[in-house]
Short mmCIF file of C-alpha atoms and ligand atoms in Angstrom, two decimals:
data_model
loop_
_atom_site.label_atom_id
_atom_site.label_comp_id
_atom_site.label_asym_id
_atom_site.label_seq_id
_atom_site.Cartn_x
_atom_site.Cartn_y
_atom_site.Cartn_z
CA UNK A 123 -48.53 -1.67 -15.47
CA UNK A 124 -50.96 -4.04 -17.15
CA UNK A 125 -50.51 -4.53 -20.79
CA UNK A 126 -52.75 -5.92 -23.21
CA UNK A 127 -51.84 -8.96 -25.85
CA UNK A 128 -48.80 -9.68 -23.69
CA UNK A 129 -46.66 -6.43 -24.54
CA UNK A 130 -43.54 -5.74 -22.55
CA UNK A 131 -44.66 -3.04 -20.03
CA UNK A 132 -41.23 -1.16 -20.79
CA UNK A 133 -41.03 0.65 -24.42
CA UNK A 134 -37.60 0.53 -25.92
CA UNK A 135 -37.00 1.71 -29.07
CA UNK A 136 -33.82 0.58 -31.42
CA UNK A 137 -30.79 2.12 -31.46
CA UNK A 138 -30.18 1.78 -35.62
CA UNK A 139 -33.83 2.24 -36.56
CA UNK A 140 -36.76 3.26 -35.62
CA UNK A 141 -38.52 0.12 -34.04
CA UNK A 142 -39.78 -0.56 -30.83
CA UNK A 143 -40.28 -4.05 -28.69
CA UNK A 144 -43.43 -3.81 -28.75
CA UNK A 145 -43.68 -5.57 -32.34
CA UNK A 146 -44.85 -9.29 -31.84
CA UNK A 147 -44.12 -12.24 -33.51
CA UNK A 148 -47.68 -14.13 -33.35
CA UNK A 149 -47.81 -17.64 -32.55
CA UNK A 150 -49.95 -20.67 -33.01
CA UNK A 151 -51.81 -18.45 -35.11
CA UNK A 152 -54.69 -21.24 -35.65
CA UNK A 153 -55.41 -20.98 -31.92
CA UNK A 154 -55.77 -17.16 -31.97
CA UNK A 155 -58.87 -17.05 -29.33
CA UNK A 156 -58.25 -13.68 -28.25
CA UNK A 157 -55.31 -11.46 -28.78
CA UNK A 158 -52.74 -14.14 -27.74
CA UNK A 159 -48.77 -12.49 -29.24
CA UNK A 160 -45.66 -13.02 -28.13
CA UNK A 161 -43.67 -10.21 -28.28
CA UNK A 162 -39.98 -10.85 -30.17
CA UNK A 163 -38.56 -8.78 -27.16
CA UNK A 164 -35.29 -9.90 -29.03
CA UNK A 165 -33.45 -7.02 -28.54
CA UNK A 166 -29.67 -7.45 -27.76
CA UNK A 167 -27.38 -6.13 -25.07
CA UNK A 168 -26.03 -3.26 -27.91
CA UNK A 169 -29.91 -2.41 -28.20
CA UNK A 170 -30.61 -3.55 -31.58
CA UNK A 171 -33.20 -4.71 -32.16
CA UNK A 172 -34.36 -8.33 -33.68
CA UNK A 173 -34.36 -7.28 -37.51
CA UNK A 174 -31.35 -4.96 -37.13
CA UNK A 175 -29.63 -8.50 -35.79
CA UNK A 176 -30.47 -9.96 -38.53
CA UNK A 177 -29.33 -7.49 -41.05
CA UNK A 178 -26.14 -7.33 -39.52
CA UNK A 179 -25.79 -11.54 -40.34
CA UNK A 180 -26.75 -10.69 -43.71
CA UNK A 181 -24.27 -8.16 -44.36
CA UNK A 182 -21.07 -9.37 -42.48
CA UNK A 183 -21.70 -13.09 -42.13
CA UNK A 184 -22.68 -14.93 -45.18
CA UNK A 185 -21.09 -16.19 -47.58
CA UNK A 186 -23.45 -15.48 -50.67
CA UNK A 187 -21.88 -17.18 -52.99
CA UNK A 188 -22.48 -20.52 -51.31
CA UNK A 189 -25.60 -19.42 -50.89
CA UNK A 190 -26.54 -19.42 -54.14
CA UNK A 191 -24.89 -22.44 -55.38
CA UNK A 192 -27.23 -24.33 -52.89
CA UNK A 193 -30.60 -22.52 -54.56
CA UNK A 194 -28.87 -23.91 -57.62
CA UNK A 195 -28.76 -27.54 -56.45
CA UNK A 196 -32.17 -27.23 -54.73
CA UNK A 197 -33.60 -25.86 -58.55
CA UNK A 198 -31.47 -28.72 -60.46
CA UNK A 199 -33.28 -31.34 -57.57
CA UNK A 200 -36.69 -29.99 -58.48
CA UNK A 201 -36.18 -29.03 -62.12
CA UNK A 202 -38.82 -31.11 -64.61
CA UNK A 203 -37.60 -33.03 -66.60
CA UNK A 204 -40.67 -32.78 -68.76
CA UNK A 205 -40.60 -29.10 -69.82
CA UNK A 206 -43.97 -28.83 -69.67
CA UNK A 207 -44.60 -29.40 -66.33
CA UNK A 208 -44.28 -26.88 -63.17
CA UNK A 209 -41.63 -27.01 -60.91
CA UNK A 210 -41.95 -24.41 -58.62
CA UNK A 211 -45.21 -22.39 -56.63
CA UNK A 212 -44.74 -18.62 -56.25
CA UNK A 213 -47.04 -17.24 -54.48
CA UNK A 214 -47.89 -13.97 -54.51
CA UNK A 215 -50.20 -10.60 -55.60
CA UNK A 216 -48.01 -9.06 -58.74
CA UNK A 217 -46.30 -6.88 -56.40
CA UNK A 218 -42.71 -5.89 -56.82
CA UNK A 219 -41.57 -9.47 -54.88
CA UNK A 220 -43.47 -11.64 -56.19
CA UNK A 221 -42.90 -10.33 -59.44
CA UNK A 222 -38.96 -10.37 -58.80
CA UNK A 223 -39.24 -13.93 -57.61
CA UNK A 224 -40.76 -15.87 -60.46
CA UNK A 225 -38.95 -13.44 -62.87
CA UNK A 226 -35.36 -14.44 -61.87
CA UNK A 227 -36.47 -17.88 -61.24
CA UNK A 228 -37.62 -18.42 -64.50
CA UNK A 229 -34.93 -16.30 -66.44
CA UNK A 230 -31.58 -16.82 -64.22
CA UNK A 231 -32.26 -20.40 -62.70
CA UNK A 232 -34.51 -22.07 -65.76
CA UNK A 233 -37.16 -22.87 -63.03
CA UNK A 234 -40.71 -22.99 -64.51
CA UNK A 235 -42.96 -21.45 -62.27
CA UNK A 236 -46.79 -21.53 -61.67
CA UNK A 237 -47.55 -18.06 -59.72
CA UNK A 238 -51.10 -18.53 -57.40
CA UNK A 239 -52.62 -15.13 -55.86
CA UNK A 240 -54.97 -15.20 -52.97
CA UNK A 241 -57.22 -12.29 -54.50
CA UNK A 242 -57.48 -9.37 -52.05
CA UNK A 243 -60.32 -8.14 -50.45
CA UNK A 244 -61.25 -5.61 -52.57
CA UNK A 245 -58.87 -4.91 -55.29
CA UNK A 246 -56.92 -1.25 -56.09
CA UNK A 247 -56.78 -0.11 -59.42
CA UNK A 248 -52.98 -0.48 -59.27
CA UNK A 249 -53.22 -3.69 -57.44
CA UNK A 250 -55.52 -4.63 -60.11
CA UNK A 251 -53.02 -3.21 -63.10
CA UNK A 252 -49.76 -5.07 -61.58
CA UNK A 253 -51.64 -8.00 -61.15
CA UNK A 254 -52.52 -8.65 -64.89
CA UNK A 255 -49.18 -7.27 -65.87
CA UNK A 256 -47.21 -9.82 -63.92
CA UNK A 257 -49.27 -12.45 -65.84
CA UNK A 258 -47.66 -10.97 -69.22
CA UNK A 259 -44.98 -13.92 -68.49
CA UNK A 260 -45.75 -16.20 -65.98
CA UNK A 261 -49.17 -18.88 -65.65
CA UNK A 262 -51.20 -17.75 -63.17
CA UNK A 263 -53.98 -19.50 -61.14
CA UNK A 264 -56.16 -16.91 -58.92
CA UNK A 265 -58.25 -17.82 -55.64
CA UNK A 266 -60.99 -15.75 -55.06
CA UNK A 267 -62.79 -16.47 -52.03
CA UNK A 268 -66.15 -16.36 -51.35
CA UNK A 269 -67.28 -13.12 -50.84
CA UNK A 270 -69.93 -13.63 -48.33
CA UNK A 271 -67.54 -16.06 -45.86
CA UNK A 272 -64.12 -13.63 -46.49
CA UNK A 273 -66.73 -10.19 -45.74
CA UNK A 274 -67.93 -12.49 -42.19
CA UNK A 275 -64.58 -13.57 -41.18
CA UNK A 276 -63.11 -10.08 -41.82
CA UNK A 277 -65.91 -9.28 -39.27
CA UNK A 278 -65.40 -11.51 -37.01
CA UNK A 279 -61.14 -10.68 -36.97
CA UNK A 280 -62.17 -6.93 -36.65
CA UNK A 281 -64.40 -7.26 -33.83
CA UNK A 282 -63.26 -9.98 -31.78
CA UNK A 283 -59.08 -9.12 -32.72
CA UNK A 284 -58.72 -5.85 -34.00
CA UNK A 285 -56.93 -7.45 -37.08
CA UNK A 286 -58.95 -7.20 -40.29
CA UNK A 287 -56.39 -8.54 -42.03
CA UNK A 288 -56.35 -11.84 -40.42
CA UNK A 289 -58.89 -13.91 -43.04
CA UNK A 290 -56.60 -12.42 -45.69
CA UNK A 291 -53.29 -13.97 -43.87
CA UNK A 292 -54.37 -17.53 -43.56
CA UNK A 293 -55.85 -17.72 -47.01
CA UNK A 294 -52.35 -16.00 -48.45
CA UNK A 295 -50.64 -18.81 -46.17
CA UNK A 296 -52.08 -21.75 -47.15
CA UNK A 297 -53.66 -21.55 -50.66
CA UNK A 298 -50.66 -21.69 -52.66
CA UNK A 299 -49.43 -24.43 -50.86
CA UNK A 300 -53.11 -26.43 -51.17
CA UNK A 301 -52.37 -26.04 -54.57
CA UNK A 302 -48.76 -27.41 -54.52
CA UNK A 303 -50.21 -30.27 -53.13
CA UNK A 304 -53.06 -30.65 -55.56
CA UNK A 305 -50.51 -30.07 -58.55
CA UNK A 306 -47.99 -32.24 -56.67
CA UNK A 307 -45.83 -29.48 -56.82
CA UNK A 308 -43.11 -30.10 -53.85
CA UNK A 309 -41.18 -26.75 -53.92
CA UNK A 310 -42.55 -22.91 -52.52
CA UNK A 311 -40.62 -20.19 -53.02
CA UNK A 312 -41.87 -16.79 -50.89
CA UNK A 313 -39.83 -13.93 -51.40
CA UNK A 314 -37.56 -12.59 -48.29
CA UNK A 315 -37.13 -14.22 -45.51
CA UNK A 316 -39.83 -13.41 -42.57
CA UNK A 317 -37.06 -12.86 -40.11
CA UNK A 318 -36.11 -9.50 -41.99
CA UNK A 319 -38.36 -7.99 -39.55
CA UNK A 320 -37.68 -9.65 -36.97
CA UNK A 321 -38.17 -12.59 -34.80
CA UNK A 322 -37.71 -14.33 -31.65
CA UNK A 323 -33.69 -15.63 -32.45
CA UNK A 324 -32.78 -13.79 -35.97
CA UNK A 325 -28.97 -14.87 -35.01
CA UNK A 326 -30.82 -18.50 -35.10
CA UNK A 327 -33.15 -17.84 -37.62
CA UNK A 328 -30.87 -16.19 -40.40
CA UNK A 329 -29.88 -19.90 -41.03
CA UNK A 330 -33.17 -20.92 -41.23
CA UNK A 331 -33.85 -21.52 -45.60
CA UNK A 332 -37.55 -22.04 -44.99
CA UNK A 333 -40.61 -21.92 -43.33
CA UNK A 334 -40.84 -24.23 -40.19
CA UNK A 335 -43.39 -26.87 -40.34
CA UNK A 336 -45.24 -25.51 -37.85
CA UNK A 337 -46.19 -22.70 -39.66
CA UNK A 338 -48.52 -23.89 -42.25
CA UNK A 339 -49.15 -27.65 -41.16
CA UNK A 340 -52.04 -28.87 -38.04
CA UNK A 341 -51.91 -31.53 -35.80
CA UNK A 342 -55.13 -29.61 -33.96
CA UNK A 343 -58.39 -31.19 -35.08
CA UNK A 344 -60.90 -28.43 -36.24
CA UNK A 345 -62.45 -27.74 -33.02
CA UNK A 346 -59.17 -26.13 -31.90
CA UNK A 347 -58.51 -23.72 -34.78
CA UNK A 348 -60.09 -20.21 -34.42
CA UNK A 349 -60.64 -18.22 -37.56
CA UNK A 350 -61.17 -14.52 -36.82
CA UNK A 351 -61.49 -15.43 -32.89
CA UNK A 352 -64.13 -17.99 -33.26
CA UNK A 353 -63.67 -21.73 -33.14
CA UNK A 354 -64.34 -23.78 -36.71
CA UNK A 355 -67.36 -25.73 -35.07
CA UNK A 356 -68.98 -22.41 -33.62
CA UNK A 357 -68.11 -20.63 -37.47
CA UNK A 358 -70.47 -23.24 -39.04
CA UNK A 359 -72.85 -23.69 -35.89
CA UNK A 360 -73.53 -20.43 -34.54
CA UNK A 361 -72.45 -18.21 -37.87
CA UNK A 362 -73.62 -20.22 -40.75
CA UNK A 363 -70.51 -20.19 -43.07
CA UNK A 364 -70.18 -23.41 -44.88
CA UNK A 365 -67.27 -25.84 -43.59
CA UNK A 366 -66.09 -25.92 -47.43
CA UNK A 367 -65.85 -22.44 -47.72
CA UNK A 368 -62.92 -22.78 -45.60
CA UNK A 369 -60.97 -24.69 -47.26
CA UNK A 370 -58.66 -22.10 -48.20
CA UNK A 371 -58.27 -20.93 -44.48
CA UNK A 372 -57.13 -23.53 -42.98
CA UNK A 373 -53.74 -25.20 -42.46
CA UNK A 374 -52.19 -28.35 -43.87
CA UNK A 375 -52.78 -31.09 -41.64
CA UNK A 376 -50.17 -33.58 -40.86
CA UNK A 377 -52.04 -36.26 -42.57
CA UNK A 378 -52.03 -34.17 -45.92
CA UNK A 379 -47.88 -34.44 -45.76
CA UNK A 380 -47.97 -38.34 -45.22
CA UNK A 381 -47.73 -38.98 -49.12
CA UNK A 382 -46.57 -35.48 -50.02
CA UNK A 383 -43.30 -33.43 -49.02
CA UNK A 384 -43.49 -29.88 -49.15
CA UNK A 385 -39.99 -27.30 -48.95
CA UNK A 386 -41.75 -23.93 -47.92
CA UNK A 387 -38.31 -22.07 -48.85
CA UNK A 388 -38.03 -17.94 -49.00
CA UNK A 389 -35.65 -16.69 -51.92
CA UNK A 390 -34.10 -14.40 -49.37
CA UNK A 391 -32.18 -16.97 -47.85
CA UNK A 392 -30.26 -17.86 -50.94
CA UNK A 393 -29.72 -14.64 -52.84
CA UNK A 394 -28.88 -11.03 -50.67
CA UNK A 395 -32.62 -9.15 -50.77
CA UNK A 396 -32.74 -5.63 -50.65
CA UNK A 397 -36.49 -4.55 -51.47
CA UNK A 398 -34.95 -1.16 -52.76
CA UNK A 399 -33.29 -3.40 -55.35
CA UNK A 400 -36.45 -5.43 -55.94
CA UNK A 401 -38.41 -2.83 -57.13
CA UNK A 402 -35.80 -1.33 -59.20
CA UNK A 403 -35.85 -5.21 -60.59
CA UNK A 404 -39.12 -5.16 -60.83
CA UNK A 405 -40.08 -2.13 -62.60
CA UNK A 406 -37.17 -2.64 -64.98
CA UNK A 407 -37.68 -6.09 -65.92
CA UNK A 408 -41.18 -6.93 -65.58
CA UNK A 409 -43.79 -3.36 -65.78
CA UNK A 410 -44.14 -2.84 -62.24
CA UNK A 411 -45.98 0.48 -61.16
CA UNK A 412 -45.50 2.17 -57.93
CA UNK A 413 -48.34 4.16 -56.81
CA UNK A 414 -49.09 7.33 -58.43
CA UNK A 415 -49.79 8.94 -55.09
CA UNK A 416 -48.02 8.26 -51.49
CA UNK A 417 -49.95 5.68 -49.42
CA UNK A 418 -51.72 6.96 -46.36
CA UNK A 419 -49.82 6.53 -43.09
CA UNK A 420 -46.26 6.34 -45.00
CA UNK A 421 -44.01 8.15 -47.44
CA UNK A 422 -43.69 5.25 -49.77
CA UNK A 423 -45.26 4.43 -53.47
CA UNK A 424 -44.31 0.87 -53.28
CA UNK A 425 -45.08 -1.53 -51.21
CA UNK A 426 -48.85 -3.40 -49.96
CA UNK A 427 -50.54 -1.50 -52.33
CA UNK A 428 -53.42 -4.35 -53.98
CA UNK A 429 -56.33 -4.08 -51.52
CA UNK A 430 -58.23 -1.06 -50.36
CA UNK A 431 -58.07 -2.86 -46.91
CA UNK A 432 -54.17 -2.13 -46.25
CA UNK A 433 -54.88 0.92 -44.91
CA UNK A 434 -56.28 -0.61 -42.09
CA UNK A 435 -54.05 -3.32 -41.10
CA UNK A 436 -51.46 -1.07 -40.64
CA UNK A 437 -53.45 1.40 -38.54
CA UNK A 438 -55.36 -0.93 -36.38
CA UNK A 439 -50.99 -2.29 -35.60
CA UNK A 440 -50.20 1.83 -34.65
CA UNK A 441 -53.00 1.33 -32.46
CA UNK A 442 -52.35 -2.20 -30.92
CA UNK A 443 -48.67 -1.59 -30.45
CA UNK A 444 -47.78 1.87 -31.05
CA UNK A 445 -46.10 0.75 -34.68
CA UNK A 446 -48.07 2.55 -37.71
CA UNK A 447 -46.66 1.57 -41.54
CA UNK A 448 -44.55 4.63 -41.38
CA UNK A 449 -42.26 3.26 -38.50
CA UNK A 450 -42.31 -0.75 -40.75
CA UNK A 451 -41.03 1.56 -44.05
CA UNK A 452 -38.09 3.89 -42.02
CA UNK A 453 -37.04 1.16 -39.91
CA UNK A 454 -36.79 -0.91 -43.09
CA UNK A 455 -35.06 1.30 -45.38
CA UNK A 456 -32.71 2.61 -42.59
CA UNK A 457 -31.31 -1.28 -42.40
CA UNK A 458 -30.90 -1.05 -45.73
CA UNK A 459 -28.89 2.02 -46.09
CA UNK A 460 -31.24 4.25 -47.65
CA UNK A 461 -32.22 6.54 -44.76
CA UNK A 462 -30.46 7.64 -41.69
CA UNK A 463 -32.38 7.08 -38.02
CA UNK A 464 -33.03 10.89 -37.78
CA UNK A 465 -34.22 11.34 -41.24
CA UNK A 466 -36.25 8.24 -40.25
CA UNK A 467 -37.69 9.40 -37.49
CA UNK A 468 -38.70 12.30 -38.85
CA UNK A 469 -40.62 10.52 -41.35
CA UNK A 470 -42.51 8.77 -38.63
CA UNK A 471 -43.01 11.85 -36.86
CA UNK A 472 -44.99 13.47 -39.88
CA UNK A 473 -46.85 10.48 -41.35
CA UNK A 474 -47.50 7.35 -38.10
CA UNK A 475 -50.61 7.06 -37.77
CA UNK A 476 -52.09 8.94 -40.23
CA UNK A 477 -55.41 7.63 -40.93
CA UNK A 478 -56.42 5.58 -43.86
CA UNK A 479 -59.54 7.91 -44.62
CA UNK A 480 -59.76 7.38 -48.85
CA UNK A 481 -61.15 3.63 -48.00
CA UNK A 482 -62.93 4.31 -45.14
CA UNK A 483 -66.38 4.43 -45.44
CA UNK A 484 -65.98 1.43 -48.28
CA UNK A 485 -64.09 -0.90 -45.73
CA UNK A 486 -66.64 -0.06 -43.15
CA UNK A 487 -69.68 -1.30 -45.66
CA UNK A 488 -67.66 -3.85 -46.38
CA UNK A 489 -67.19 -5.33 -43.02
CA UNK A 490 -70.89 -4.39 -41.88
CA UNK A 491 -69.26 -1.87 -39.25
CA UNK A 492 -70.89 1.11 -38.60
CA UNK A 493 -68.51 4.21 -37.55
CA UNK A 494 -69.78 4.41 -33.85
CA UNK A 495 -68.67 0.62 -33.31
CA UNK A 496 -65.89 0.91 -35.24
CA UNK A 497 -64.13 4.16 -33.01
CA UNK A 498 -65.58 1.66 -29.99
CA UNK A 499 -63.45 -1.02 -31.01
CA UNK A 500 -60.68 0.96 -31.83
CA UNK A 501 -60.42 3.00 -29.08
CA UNK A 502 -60.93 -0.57 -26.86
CA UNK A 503 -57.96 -1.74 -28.29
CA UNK A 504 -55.19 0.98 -26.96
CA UNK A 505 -53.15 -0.65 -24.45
CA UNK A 506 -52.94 1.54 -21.19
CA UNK A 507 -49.14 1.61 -21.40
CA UNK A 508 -48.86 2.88 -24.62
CA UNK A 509 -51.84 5.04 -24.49
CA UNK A 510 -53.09 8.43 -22.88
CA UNK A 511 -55.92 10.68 -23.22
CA UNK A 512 -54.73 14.25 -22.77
CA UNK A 513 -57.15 17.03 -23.05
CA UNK A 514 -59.61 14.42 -25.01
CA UNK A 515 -56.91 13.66 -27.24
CA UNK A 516 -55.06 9.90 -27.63
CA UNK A 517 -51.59 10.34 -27.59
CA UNK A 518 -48.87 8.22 -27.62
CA UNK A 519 -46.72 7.70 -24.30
CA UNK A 520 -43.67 6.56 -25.94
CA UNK A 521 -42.22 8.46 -29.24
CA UNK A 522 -39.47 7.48 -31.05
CA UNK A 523 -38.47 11.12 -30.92
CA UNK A 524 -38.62 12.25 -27.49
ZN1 ZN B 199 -33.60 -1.93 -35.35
#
């Protein structure tokens, strides 16, 4: 059967947790034309699948004591010696990891941090909270794009991708480390490592400290990087947004790194990360707030909670590949011990999919969508393996449950 973005025609679902194959790792993200993934399809022979892999390395195969004496070499090689200067970026929103990060950075490994948030579409009024309670102990420098260029990229991702998210993703990728450079700054800490949820080797890539080059630096010249599905020359040309109100979106180029070396490293490869154990961190140690009220879609109170768009990234992904936020939370805290698979996938059962509806008719101003085109789109997006219409109903082929 025909699948769209490249899925594997035949659903599998783990045998630990509740994920399917049918999560992709996207690649050459700056070239996104159309929908162009590549599914991890890294399940094993056991039927694990990538992130389970990788979980298993983390709890049986490292040694994480030598682990952390090399974060403690890489902060001694980076350390100022002037104490008023920065030594470290963390990026991040306030949220329970970036809060965790620059907290134990600063306290356990004397590392002095400047934090940089890539402001959110339109902020929560917990997103907004945590955010000025992180900056209780750490400098802080906040990007706020353009409101006009973020509103017509998020747009342009919607319509042309299905991913509203996508302006938000570059601008969270490369901002902090546009400032680095601009501060001189030649250390990035993110929080865990990517390959917790997967990826196309995680036996390969659970020895990985960093970010690969590739992932935030060019070669392309502007003419081949699409923002939102649309090529840089035909953003400005044909859609009017100012070439320097992208600055933020787009990647390092190589010729940026000639004077300047950047180490894009996650936290999560040098000390064990267990996001239960974060937040506990985080609300004990720093003021973090949960949500008062469960998120739409999931169970949880704790995690993507800054911008009224979330809602939306994670439903437009149940309808792309079958995967709501629901299935990222079980699967997630199942690897982690904290749920069993059938209390997981009961979870999913009650809350996948659920629609985002408190946001709804503000994200829809927001990105100039009206409902009818929006349900168009949406509906346009269901792959036919994944998807059926029974009795005027979409349903799911493939549950976790059945
Ligand atoms: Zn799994």
């Amino acid at each position: 059967m025909k699948t769209k973005y490249g899925l594997p025609p035949k659903v599998q679902f783990c045998t630990r947790c509740t994920m399917s194959n049918q999560r992709p790792v996207p690649v050459g993200e700056m070239k996104y034309k159309v929908n162009a993934y590549k599914p991890t399809d890294a399940f094993n022979k056991e039927g694990l699948c990538a992130a389970c892999q990788f979980s298993f390395v983390k709890d049986n195969k490292i040694d994480w004591d030598k682990r952390e004496k090399e974060l403690i070499e890489l902060c001694n090689k980076y350390r100022s010696k002037s104490s008023s200067e920065y030594d470290c970026i963390v990026p991040g929103s306030g949220g329970k990891d970036s809060r965790f990060t620059s907290h134990i950075l600063k306290e356990k490994y004397g590392m002095n941090p400047l934090t940089v948030t890539w402001a959110p579409h339109i902020y929560t009024d917990i997103g907004k909270k945590n955010h000025a309670s992180w900056l209780d102990n750490v400098d802080n420098i906040l990007i706020t794009p353009s409101i006009e260029t973020h509103r017509k990229l998020t747009n342009l991702a919607f319509k042309n991708l299905l991913h509203p998210f996508q302006p938000f993703v570059f601008g969270q990728r490369y901002a902090a480390l546009k400032v680095a450079k601009r501060f001189n700054i030649g250390l990035v800490f993110h929080g865990e490592s990517p390959f917790e949820y997967g990826s196309a080797d995680p036996i390969k890539d659970s020895k990985k400290s960093g970010f690969d080059k590739k992932y935030f630096v060019s070669k392309n010249n502007l003419n081949e990087i699409y923002l939102g599905g649309v090529s840089v020359k035909e953003l400005v040309k044909k859609h009017k947004i100012p070439l320097s109100d992208l600055f933020w979106y787009l990647p390092i180029f190589e010729s940026d790194l000639k004077k300047f070396k950047l180490n894009y490293k996650f936290l999560g490869y040098y000390l064990k990360w267990n996001p239960q154990e974060v937040f506990y961190y985080a609300v004990d140690k720093t003021g973090f707030i949960p949500n008062p009220e469960r998120t739409e879609g999931t169970y949880s109170k704790y995690a993507s909670l800054d911008d009224r768009i979330d809602g939306f990234h994670y439903y437009t992904s149940f309808i792309k590949f079958g995967l709501g936020r629901a299935t990222m939370d079980t699967a997630q805290e199942i690897r982690n011990g904290l749920l069993t698979r059938d209390e997981g996938i009961d979870l999913v059962k009650k809350y996948d999919g659920e629609f985002p509806n408190k946001y709804f008719q503000e994200i829809l101003e927001y990105m100039r969508i009206d409902e009818k085109l929006f349900w168009r789109l949406i509906n346009a997006a269901r792959s036919p393996h994944l998807w059926s219409k029974i009795k005027g109903k979409w349903t799911l082929k493939h549950k976790v449950w059945e």
